[in-house]
Every structure is written in structure tokens, then in C-alpha cells.
CSV table of C-alpha atoms in Angstrom, one decimal:
chain,number,residue,atom,x,y,z
A,1,MET,CA,125.7,-32.9,-46.8
A,2,LEU,CA,125.7,-35.7,-44.2
A,3,GLN,CA,122.5,-35.8,-42.2
A,4,LYS,CA,122.9,-36.0,-38.4
A,5,VAL,CA,121.3,-39.2,-37.0
A,6,VAL,CA,119.8,-38.9,-33.5
A,7,ILE,CA,119.9,-42.2,-31.6
A,8,SER,CA,117.4,-42.5,-28.8
A,9,PRO,CA,118.8,-43.8,-25.5
A,10,ARG,CA,117.9,-47.4,-25.1
A,11,GLN,CA,115.9,-48.8,-22.2
A,12,LEU,CA,117.5,-50.6,-19.3
A,13,LEU,CA,116.0,-54.1,-19.6
A,14,THR,CA,117.8,-56.1,-17.0
A,15,ARG,CA,118.1,-55.6,-13.2
A,16,ALA,CA,121.9,-55.3,-13.5
A,17,GLU,CA,121.6,-52.5,-16.0
A,18,LEU,CA,119.0,-50.7,-14.0
A,19,GLU,CA,121.0,-50.9,-10.7
A,20,ALA,CA,124.2,-49.7,-12.5
A,21,TYR,CA,122.4,-46.7,-13.9
A,22,ASP,CA,123.0,-43.3,-12.3
A,23,PRO,CA,120.1,-40.9,-13.0
A,24,ALA,CA,122.3,-37.9,-12.4
A,25,SER,CA,124.8,-39.0,-15.1
A,26,GLU,CA,122.8,-37.7,-18.1
A,27,PRO,CA,120.4,-34.8,-18.9
A,28,TRP,CA,116.9,-35.3,-17.8
A,29,GLN,CA,115.6,-35.5,-21.4
A,30,LYS,CA,117.6,-38.6,-22.0
A,31,GLN,CA,116.2,-40.4,-18.9
A,32,PHE,CA,112.8,-39.2,-20.0
A,33,ALA,CA,113.4,-41.0,-23.3
A,34,ARG,CA,114.3,-44.2,-21.4
A,35,ARG,CA,110.9,-44.6,-19.9
A,36,TYR,CA,109.2,-48.0,-19.7
A,37,THR,CA,105.9,-47.9,-21.6
A,38,HIS,CA,104.7,-51.5,-21.2
A,39,HIS,CA,104.9,-53.7,-18.1
A,40,SER,CA,106.5,-56.5,-20.3
A,41,GLU,CA,109.6,-54.3,-20.6
A,42,LEU,CA,110.2,-54.8,-16.9
A,43,LYS,CA,110.0,-58.6,-16.9
A,44,ASP,CA,113.8,-59.0,-16.4
A,45,VAL,CA,113.9,-56.1,-13.9
A,46,LEU,CA,111.1,-57.1,-11.5
A,47,ASN,CA,110.1,-60.5,-10.2
A,48,ASN,CA,106.6,-61.6,-9.2
A,49,MET,CA,105.0,-59.0,-11.6
A,50,GLU,CA,101.3,-59.3,-12.6
A,51,ASP,CA,100.8,-59.9,-16.3
A,52,VAL,CA,97.7,-57.8,-17.0
A,53,ASN,CA,95.4,-57.9,-20.1
A,54,GLY,CA,96.3,-55.6,-22.9
A,55,THR,CA,92.9,-54.0,-22.7
A,56,VAL,CA,94.1,-52.1,-19.6
A,57,TYR,CA,96.2,-50.0,-22.0
A,58,GLU,CA,93.1,-48.9,-23.9
A,59,LYS,CA,92.0,-46.8,-20.9
A,60,PHE,CA,95.3,-45.6,-19.6
A,61,ALA,CA,98.9,-45.9,-20.7
A,62,VAL,CA,102.0,-46.9,-18.7
A,63,SER,CA,105.0,-44.7,-18.3
A,64,ILE,CA,107.8,-45.2,-15.7
A,65,THR,CA,111.2,-43.5,-15.5
A,66,PRO,CA,114.2,-45.6,-14.7
A,67,TYR,CA,114.6,-43.6,-11.5
A,68,MET,CA,111.2,-44.7,-10.3
A,69,ALA,CA,111.8,-48.3,-11.4
A,70,GLN,CA,115.0,-48.3,-9.2
A,71,LEU,CA,112.8,-47.5,-6.2
A,72,MET,CA,110.6,-50.5,-6.8
A,73,ASP,CA,111.3,-53.6,-4.7
A,74,PRO,CA,112.6,-56.3,-7.1
A,75,ASN,CA,110.6,-59.1,-5.5
A,76,ASP,CA,107.6,-57.7,-3.5
A,77,PRO,CA,104.4,-57.3,-5.6
A,78,ASN,CA,103.0,-55.2,-2.8
A,79,CYS,CA,105.8,-52.6,-2.9
A,80,PRO,CA,104.2,-49.2,-2.4
A,81,ILE,CA,106.0,-47.8,-5.4
A,82,ARG,CA,105.0,-50.7,-7.7
A,83,LEU,CA,101.4,-50.4,-6.7
A,84,GLN,CA,101.3,-46.7,-7.7
A,85,TYR,CA,102.7,-47.3,-11.2
A,86,LEU,CA,102.2,-50.8,-12.5
A,87,PRO,CA,98.9,-51.7,-14.1
A,88,SER,CA,96.6,-54.2,-12.3
A,89,ARG,CA,93.7,-56.4,-13.2
A,90,HIS,CA,91.7,-54.5,-10.7
A,91,GLU,CA,91.5,-51.6,-13.1
A,92,GLU,CA,89.2,-53.6,-15.3
A,93,GLN,CA,86.8,-54.7,-12.6
A,94,LYS,CA,83.6,-52.7,-11.9
A,95,PRO,CA,83.1,-51.4,-8.4
A,96,GLY,CA,79.7,-51.3,-6.7
A,97,PHE,CA,79.5,-47.6,-7.1
A,98,HIS,CA,79.6,-45.1,-10.0
A,99,THR,CA,83.0,-43.9,-11.4
A,100,LEU,CA,83.7,-41.3,-14.0
A,101,LEU,CA,86.5,-40.2,-16.2
A,102,ASP,CA,85.9,-36.5,-15.2
A,103,GLU,CA,85.1,-37.2,-11.6
A,104,LEU,CA,85.8,-33.7,-10.4
A,105,GLY,CA,83.7,-32.1,-13.1
A,106,GLU,CA,86.6,-30.0,-14.4
A,107,GLU,CA,85.3,-29.9,-17.9
A,108,GLY,CA,82.1,-28.2,-16.8
A,109,ASP,CA,84.2,-25.4,-15.2
A,110,THR,CA,86.6,-25.0,-18.1
A,111,VAL,CA,86.4,-21.7,-19.9
A,112,PRO,CA,85.4,-22.4,-23.6
A,113,GLY,CA,88.4,-22.2,-25.9
A,114,THR,CA,90.9,-22.4,-23.1
A,115,SER,CA,92.4,-24.9,-20.7
A,116,VAL,CA,91.6,-22.8,-17.7
A,117,VAL,CA,89.4,-24.3,-15.0
A,118,HIS,CA,87.7,-21.4,-13.2
A,119,ARG,CA,85.8,-22.8,-10.3
A,120,TYR,CA,86.7,-20.5,-7.4
A,121,PRO,CA,86.1,-16.7,-7.6
A,122,ARG,CA,89.7,-15.5,-7.5
A,123,ARG,CA,91.9,-18.4,-8.4
A,124,VAL,CA,92.2,-20.6,-11.5
A,125,LEU,CA,93.7,-23.9,-12.5
A,126,PHE,CA,95.7,-23.6,-15.8
A,127,LEU,CA,96.2,-27.0,-17.4
A,128,VAL,CA,99.2,-26.6,-19.7
A,129,SER,CA,100.2,-30.1,-20.6
A,130,ASN,CA,98.7,-33.7,-20.9
A,131,THR,CA,102.1,-35.3,-20.4
A,132,CYS,CA,103.8,-36.7,-17.2
A,133,SER,CA,107.1,-38.4,-16.8
A,134,THR,CA,105.5,-41.3,-14.9
A,135,LEU,CA,101.8,-42.1,-14.9
A,136,CYS,CA,100.0,-42.7,-11.6
A,137,ARG,CA,97.4,-45.5,-11.9
A,138,PHE,CA,95.0,-43.4,-9.7
A,139,CYS,CA,95.4,-40.3,-11.9
A,140,THR,CA,92.3,-38.0,-11.6
A,141,ARG,CA,92.8,-36.7,-15.2
A,142,LYS,CA,92.9,-39.9,-17.1
A,143,ARG,CA,90.5,-38.2,-19.6
A,144,MET,CA,93.4,-36.1,-20.8
A,145,VAL,CA,96.7,-37.4,-19.4
A,146,SER,CA,98.5,-39.6,-22.0
A,147,GLN,CA,95.6,-39.2,-24.4
A,148,PRO,CA,96.2,-37.6,-27.8
A,149,SER,CA,92.8,-35.9,-27.5
A,150,GLY,CA,93.9,-34.3,-24.2
A,151,SER,CA,96.8,-32.4,-25.8
A,152,VAL,CA,96.8,-28.7,-24.9
A,153,HIS,CA,97.6,-26.8,-28.1
A,154,LYS,CA,99.6,-23.5,-28.3
A,155,ASP,CA,96.6,-21.5,-29.3
A,156,GLU,CA,94.7,-22.8,-26.3
A,157,ILE,CA,97.5,-21.7,-24.0
A,158,GLU,CA,97.5,-18.2,-25.6
A,159,ARG,CA,93.7,-17.9,-25.2
A,160,SER,CA,94.1,-19.1,-21.6
A,161,ILE,CA,96.7,-16.4,-20.8
A,162,ASP,CA,94.4,-13.8,-22.5
A,163,TYR,CA,91.6,-15.0,-20.3
A,164,ILE,CA,93.7,-14.6,-17.1
A,165,ALA,CA,94.9,-11.2,-18.3
A,166,SER,CA,91.4,-9.9,-19.0
A,167,ASN,CA,90.0,-11.0,-15.6
A,168,LYS,CA,91.5,-8.6,-13.1
A,169,GLY,CA,89.8,-10.5,-10.2
A,170,ILE,CA,92.1,-13.5,-10.7
A,171,ASP,CA,95.0,-13.2,-8.3
A,172,ASP,CA,96.0,-16.9,-7.9
A,173,VAL,CA,97.1,-19.1,-10.9
A,174,LEU,CA,98.1,-22.8,-10.5
A,175,LEU,CA,99.9,-24.4,-13.5
A,176,SER,CA,99.2,-28.1,-13.7
A,177,GLY,CA,98.4,-30.8,-16.2
A,178,GLY,CA,99.8,-33.4,-16.9
A,179,ASP,CA,103.0,-31.8,-15.6
A,180,PRO,CA,104.3,-28.3,-16.5
A,181,LEU,CA,107.9,-29.4,-16.0
A,182,THR,CA,107.7,-31.8,-18.9
A,183,PHE,CA,108.1,-28.6,-21.0
A,184,ASP,CA,111.7,-27.6,-21.9
A,185,ASP,CA,113.1,-24.5,-20.2
A,186,GLU,CA,112.4,-22.3,-23.2
A,187,ARG,CA,108.7,-23.1,-23.3
A,188,LEU,CA,108.2,-22.8,-19.6
A,189,ASP,CA,110.1,-19.5,-19.6
A,190,TYR,CA,107.7,-18.2,-22.3
A,191,ILE,CA,104.5,-19.2,-20.5
A,192,LEU,CA,105.5,-17.9,-17.1
A,193,GLY,CA,106.8,-14.7,-18.6
A,194,ALA,CA,103.6,-14.1,-20.6
A,195,ILE,CA,101.5,-14.5,-17.4
A,196,ARG,CA,103.6,-12.0,-15.5
A,197,GLU,CA,103.7,-9.5,-18.4
A,198,ARG,CA,100.1,-9.7,-19.5
A,199,ALA,CA,98.5,-10.4,-16.1
A,200,PRO,CA,100.3,-8.2,-13.6
A,201,HIS,CA,97.3,-8.5,-11.2
A,202,VAL,CA,98.2,-12.2,-10.5
A,203,ARG,CA,99.6,-12.1,-7.0
A,204,PHE,CA,100.3,-15.8,-6.4
A,205,LEU,CA,101.8,-17.9,-9.2
A,206,ARG,CA,102.4,-21.6,-8.4
A,207,ILE,CA,103.2,-24.9,-10.1
A,208,GLY,CA,102.0,-28.4,-9.2
A,209,SER,CA,104.5,-31.1,-10.2
A,210,ARG,CA,104.9,-34.8,-9.6
A,211,MET,CA,107.9,-34.8,-11.9
A,212,VAL,CA,110.2,-33.3,-9.2
A,213,VAL,CA,109.6,-36.7,-7.4
A,214,GLN,CA,109.5,-39.0,-10.4
A,215,LEU,CA,112.5,-37.5,-12.2
A,216,PRO,CA,114.4,-35.2,-9.8
A,217,THR,CA,117.1,-34.4,-12.3
A,218,ARG,CA,114.5,-32.2,-14.1
A,219,VAL,CA,115.3,-29.7,-11.4
A,220,THR,CA,118.4,-27.8,-12.6
A,221,PRO,CA,120.0,-24.5,-11.8
A,222,GLU,CA,118.7,-23.2,-15.2
A,223,LEU,CA,115.1,-24.2,-14.3
A,224,CYS,CA,115.3,-22.6,-10.9
A,225,ALA,CA,116.6,-19.4,-12.5
A,226,ILE,CA,113.5,-19.3,-14.7
A,227,LEU,CA,111.2,-19.9,-11.7
A,228,GLU,CA,112.9,-17.2,-9.7
A,229,LYS,CA,112.9,-14.7,-12.7
A,230,HIS,CA,109.1,-15.0,-13.1
A,231,ARG,CA,108.5,-14.9,-9.3
A,232,VAL,CA,106.9,-18.4,-9.0
A,233,GLN,CA,106.1,-18.3,-5.3
A,234,MET,CA,105.3,-21.9,-4.7
A,235,VAL,CA,106.0,-25.4,-6.1
A,236,ASN,CA,103.7,-28.2,-4.8
A,237,ILE,CA,105.1,-31.7,-5.1
A,238,HIS,CA,103.2,-35.0,-4.7
A,239,ILE,CA,104.7,-37.7,-2.5
A,240,ASN,CA,102.7,-40.7,-1.2
A,241,HIS,CA,105.3,-42.8,0.6
A,242,PRO,CA,108.6,-42.2,2.5
A,243,LYS,CA,110.4,-44.5,-0.1
A,244,GLU,CA,110.0,-41.7,-2.6
A,245,ILE,CA,112.1,-39.3,-0.5
A,246,THR,CA,115.7,-40.1,-1.6
A,247,PRO,CA,119.0,-38.2,-1.3
A,248,LEU,CA,118.7,-37.1,-4.9
A,249,LEU,CA,115.2,-35.7,-4.3
A,250,ARG,CA,116.5,-33.9,-1.2
A,251,GLU,CA,119.4,-32.4,-3.2
A,252,ARG,CA,117.1,-31.1,-6.0
A,253,VAL,CA,114.5,-29.7,-3.5
A,254,LYS,CA,117.3,-27.6,-2.0
A,255,LEU,CA,117.9,-26.0,-5.4
A,256,ILE,CA,114.3,-24.9,-5.6
A,257,GLN,CA,114.4,-23.6,-2.1
A,258,LYS,CA,117.6,-21.6,-2.8
A,259,ALA,CA,115.7,-19.8,-5.5
A,260,GLY,CA,113.4,-18.4,-2.7
A,261,ILE,CA,110.4,-20.6,-3.6
A,262,MET,CA,108.0,-22.1,-1.0
A,263,MET,CA,107.3,-25.8,-1.3
A,264,GLY,CA,104.2,-27.7,-0.4
A,265,LEU,CA,103.4,-31.4,-0.3
A,266,GLN,CA,100.3,-33.1,-1.5
A,267,THR,CA,99.5,-36.7,-0.8
A,268,VAL,CA,96.7,-39.1,-2.0
A,269,CYS,CA,95.4,-41.5,0.6
A,270,LEU,CA,95.8,-44.9,-1.2
A,271,LYS,CA,94.8,-48.3,0.1
A,272,GLY,CA,97.8,-50.6,0.5
A,273,VAL,CA,100.2,-47.8,-0.1
A,274,ASN,CA,99.9,-45.3,2.7
A,275,ASP,CA,96.7,-46.0,4.7
A,276,ASP,CA,98.9,-46.6,7.7
A,277,VAL,CA,99.5,-44.2,10.6
A,278,ALA,CA,103.2,-45.0,10.9
A,279,VAL,CA,103.8,-44.5,7.2
A,280,LEU,CA,102.1,-41.1,7.1
A,281,ARG,CA,103.8,-39.9,10.3
A,282,GLU,CA,107.2,-40.7,8.8
A,283,LEU,CA,106.3,-39.2,5.4
A,284,PHE,CA,105.1,-35.9,6.8
A,285,MET,CA,108.0,-35.6,9.2
A,286,GLN,CA,110.6,-36.3,6.5
A,287,ALA,CA,108.8,-33.7,4.3
A,288,ILE,CA,108.9,-31.0,7.0
A,289,GLU,CA,112.5,-32.0,7.7
A,290,MET,CA,113.5,-31.0,4.2
A,291,GLY,CA,111.5,-27.8,4.3
A,292,VAL,CA,108.4,-29.0,2.4
A,293,ARG,CA,105.1,-28.2,4.1
A,294,PRO,CA,102.5,-30.9,4.1
A,295,TYR,CA,99.4,-29.3,2.5
A,296,TYR,CA,96.6,-31.7,1.5
A,297,VAL,CA,95.9,-35.4,1.9
A,298,TYR,CA,93.2,-36.2,-0.7
A,299,SER,CA,90.8,-39.1,-0.7
A,300,THR,CA,91.3,-41.2,-3.9
A,301,ASP,CA,89.1,-39.7,-6.6
A,302,MET,CA,86.4,-42.0,-7.9
A,303,VAL,CA,87.9,-42.0,-11.3
A,304,GLU,CA,87.7,-45.1,-13.6
A,305,GLY,CA,90.2,-47.8,-12.8
A,306,ALA,CA,91.2,-46.4,-9.4
A,307,HIS,CA,88.5,-47.8,-7.1
A,308,HIS,CA,90.8,-50.4,-5.6
A,309,PHE,CA,92.8,-47.6,-4.0
A,310,ILE,CA,89.9,-45.9,-2.2
A,311,VAL,CA,90.3,-45.7,1.6
A,312,PRO,CA,87.0,-45.5,3.4
A,313,TYR,CA,86.0,-42.2,5.1
A,314,HIS,CA,86.1,-43.8,8.6
A,315,ARG,CA,89.7,-45.0,8.0
A,316,MET,CA,90.8,-41.5,6.9
A,317,LEU,CA,89.4,-40.1,10.1
A,318,GLU,CA,91.4,-42.7,12.1
A,319,LEU,CA,94.5,-41.8,10.1
A,320,TYR,CA,94.0,-38.1,11.0
A,321,GLU,CA,93.5,-39.0,14.6
A,322,GLY,CA,96.8,-40.9,14.5
A,323,ILE,CA,98.7,-38.0,13.2
A,324,ARG,CA,97.4,-34.8,14.8
A,325,GLY,CA,99.1,-34.4,18.2
A,326,TRP,CA,101.6,-37.2,17.5
A,327,ILE,CA,103.8,-35.3,15.2
A,328,SER,CA,104.9,-31.6,14.8
A,329,GLY,CA,101.9,-29.3,14.2
A,330,PRO,CA,103.3,-27.7,11.0
A,331,ALA,CA,103.7,-31.3,9.6
A,332,VAL,CA,100.0,-32.0,9.9
A,333,PRO,CA,98.2,-31.5,6.5
A,334,THR,CA,94.5,-31.0,5.9
A,335,PHE,CA,92.6,-34.1,4.9
A,336,VAL,CA,90.1,-33.4,2.2
A,337,VAL,CA,87.5,-35.0,-0.1
A,338,ASP,CA,87.4,-33.5,-3.5
A,339,GLY,CA,83.6,-33.3,-4.0
A,340,LEU,CA,82.1,-35.2,-6.9
A,341,GLY,CA,81.1,-33.1,-9.9
A,342,GLY,CA,83.1,-30.0,-8.9
A,343,LEU,CA,81.9,-29.4,-5.3
A,344,GLY,CA,85.5,-28.5,-4.4
A,345,LYS,CA,87.9,-29.5,-1.6
A,346,LEU,CA,86.0,-30.3,1.6
A,347,PRO,CA,88.0,-30.8,4.8
A,348,ILE,CA,87.3,-33.8,6.9
A,349,ILE,CA,88.2,-33.4,10.6
A,350,PRO,CA,87.4,-35.6,13.6
A,351,THR,CA,85.3,-33.9,16.3
A,352,TYR,CA,87.5,-32.5,19.0
A,353,VAL,CA,85.2,-29.7,20.2
A,354,THR,CA,81.4,-29.8,20.5
A,355,GLU,CA,78.9,-27.3,21.8
A,356,GLU,CA,75.9,-28.5,23.9
A,357,ILE,CA,73.0,-26.8,25.6
A,358,ARG,CA,73.6,-26.4,29.4
A,359,ARG,CA,71.3,-28.3,31.7
A,360,ASP,CA,70.0,-25.0,33.2
A,361,GLY,CA,69.2,-23.7,29.7
A,362,GLN,CA,71.4,-20.7,30.2
A,363,GLY,CA,73.6,-20.7,27.1
A,364,THR,CA,75.8,-23.6,26.1
A,365,THR,CA,78.9,-25.4,27.3
A,366,ILE,CA,81.9,-26.5,25.2
A,367,LYS,CA,83.3,-30.0,25.5
A,368,CYS,CA,86.8,-30.5,24.3
A,369,ARG,CA,88.8,-33.7,23.6
A,370,ASN,CA,92.5,-33.9,22.8
A,371,TYR,CA,94.5,-36.4,20.7
A,372,LYS,CA,95.0,-38.7,23.7
A,373,GLY,CA,91.3,-38.8,24.6
A,374,ASP,CA,91.5,-36.5,27.6
A,375,THR,CA,88.5,-34.3,27.9
A,376,VAL,CA,87.6,-31.0,29.6
A,377,GLU,CA,84.5,-28.8,29.7
A,378,MET,CA,84.8,-25.0,29.0
A,379,PRO,CA,81.4,-23.4,29.7
A,380,GLY,CA,82.8,-19.9,29.3
A,381,LEU,CA,83.2,-20.4,25.5
A,382,GLY,CA,79.5,-21.1,25.2
A,383,LEU,CA,78.4,-17.8,26.8
A,384,ASP,CA,77.7,-14.7,24.8
A,385,PHE,CA,79.5,-12.4,27.3
A,386,ARG,CA,79.4,-8.7,26.8
A,387,VAL,CA,81.2,-6.0,28.8
A,388,PRO,CA,78.6,-3.8,30.6
A,389,SER,CA,78.4,-0.3,29.2
A,390,GLN,CA,79.6,2.4,31.5
A,391,SER,CA,77.1,5.1,32.5
A,392,ARG,CA,78.1,8.6,32.2
A,393,ALA,CA,77.5,11.0,35.1
């Protein structure tokens, strides 16, 4: 009997080949197999590219889909898409502060024998995969993503579902990784179905995925049918720059929305990529325009090899001030710092309202400032006013 030979799709190694390539022309699995896994593979695709030391790969791998490579400026080394995915010599430099591989302390909150991070009382993070379609250089889970030791085995997934099922107080489950959408439809169908069958007390089931943005063709009618069948209520996607919002992405986002699924946007504040008021205004308005609600803007986590992306706290406050009041209210996300060692998401907000003691000592007065700098005093908000009780005759 003749044995069938499976030929892997070849990489697109010249600019002409890449520009002629239509990501929607083949199944997502084939594009996934065409990923670039070393910056040298892009030498005839991108000009002015930094040639980094091979030791960078010892800490964190490279993986870039052809679709994302198409979005990279062929000549500009400071292209915001390039900066997010191409390795840099900065990754080997030591900053003047401490960095960690598990900066968020997730391992300390992971239930033994599972891949469930149970930090908050009623919700859990369920890490189902250590694989992504394209690897972000600022990834907070470098300890497991792309690392063989970070693989989530089938028995771990089973024990994780058992843990969720046995804890009736858990009503919110977020599937993340890696990226859950790197699983094929059959595997994803099984995991989502098992959660719904064995843990009917889960009221809110959601997925966090960067793959929707990095390889939009992963979103198919078949995938959306699975998400709808198992009542996945929300898909959070991750976009850092307006250049990532393309006609193909808009088209595939609509497929998810037609399945009745809410969509949220998460963004990481990255130096040189999006630490600019005009960029963020445009990003959030384009997101809300396509029906994706901006949710969080994270400070860059102090994970190894990502320190050069960190935007100072004072600049994050300035960015927030440049957004709130200047764009549509529903398009304004919450800016947060993910506290070191597992402290959780902590909102950072400029001071718009302050309470001060009145000069006469009788209660307090409230001073308000709007986005334009206009101020007003509202002493009534500082009083503890009570309606007098009515006496009965």
C-alpha cells in the first residue's frame, strides 16, 4: 500500500511572495504551518532589520504568521508591528530594576495538579495551551509560552475541569494560555462542552485570544458554531495599534458577533508602539466602531526581556487624560497595573474629584475638574444630609 506523503506548506521568503499571498486563500492550519520561526527567514522580506544574537532564542522563541508579516512596514525598523514581534538586543540587557519570569505570581495561585489559576473568589483563569500563532516579545507568560516544559497535558485539563466542577462558587471561567484557538475545533468543542456539562454553575464562560488578530482566518463559521453551542458569552481580543485592524479582521469579528458573542478589547501600553494619545484615540474608536468594547489597558508587565517596552506611570496618566472626554465614553477603557506577585489588576485614574475640609469646619466640600481643566466646587456632595424625621401628633 502506498503511504500518503504530507508536504508542509513552504515559507514565503521574498517580499514578492509575501505580498502576493492571500491569507484567506487556504485553511488557517496551512498558514499556521508557514510561520517564520527565526528573524533570518525574513531577511529578504524586511529591510533594515536588526540582526540579534542567537542567545535571545534561549529565553523566548520567535513565531510570526505571514499575515502579521504583511502588516510590517518593509523599511521602517520602528514600525509598531515589527517592534511587537521581532527580537531585539534590548531583551538581553539588564534594567535597573528586578524582572521575573512569573511576574504576576500565577504559579503561586495555581491549583496543584491543574492549570487553573484561582486568585479571585468567584472566577478562575484556565490556562489550556502554551502555544500562540505569533509570539509577542512582551509576553507575560514567557515561563510557559513556546516552552516545552509549559505544555498543558490532557490529564491536567481533565483535573482542571474537575476542579471547576467541584467548586460551586466559581461562576466565571476565562480560557487563556497561550491561545485556546490554536486547538482544532474538535478539541475546543470537547473542552467547552465538558465545562458546560460538568460545571453547570458557571454563569460566564469567556475566551482570551490574540490569534483572532494575528491569524483572522482561524475564525470560521464552524468555530463560531462551537462557541455558540457552548454559550461562550465573551471573546476578548488583544490589539495594540490601529494598523492591526484590517478589513479581514473586521470581517471575521462580524462572524463572532453574529453568533451572539460579546467582544472586548485588551491593550498593553508599549513604549514606541502606542504610548501616544492620537494612536490610542484612533485604536479605541476603531474598536468601538466594529463593536468591540475597549476593556483594559495594561501597563507592560515587568517580565524578563520586556523592560524596554515599559511606559512610566506618569505617562500612562497623561495618556488617560488625553483619552477620557476626548472620545466616546464607551470607547474609554480602564487603565490598570497588574500588581507584582499576584496583587491583581489595580486601576490607575487621574484625580478628577477631590474632597476637602471646609474652612468653617462644617463638613467637606467637593472640588471637581473635567477633561478640559475646567473646575467647579460642589459643597453639597460633602454634607451628610438627612431628611428630618416627621413627628406624629
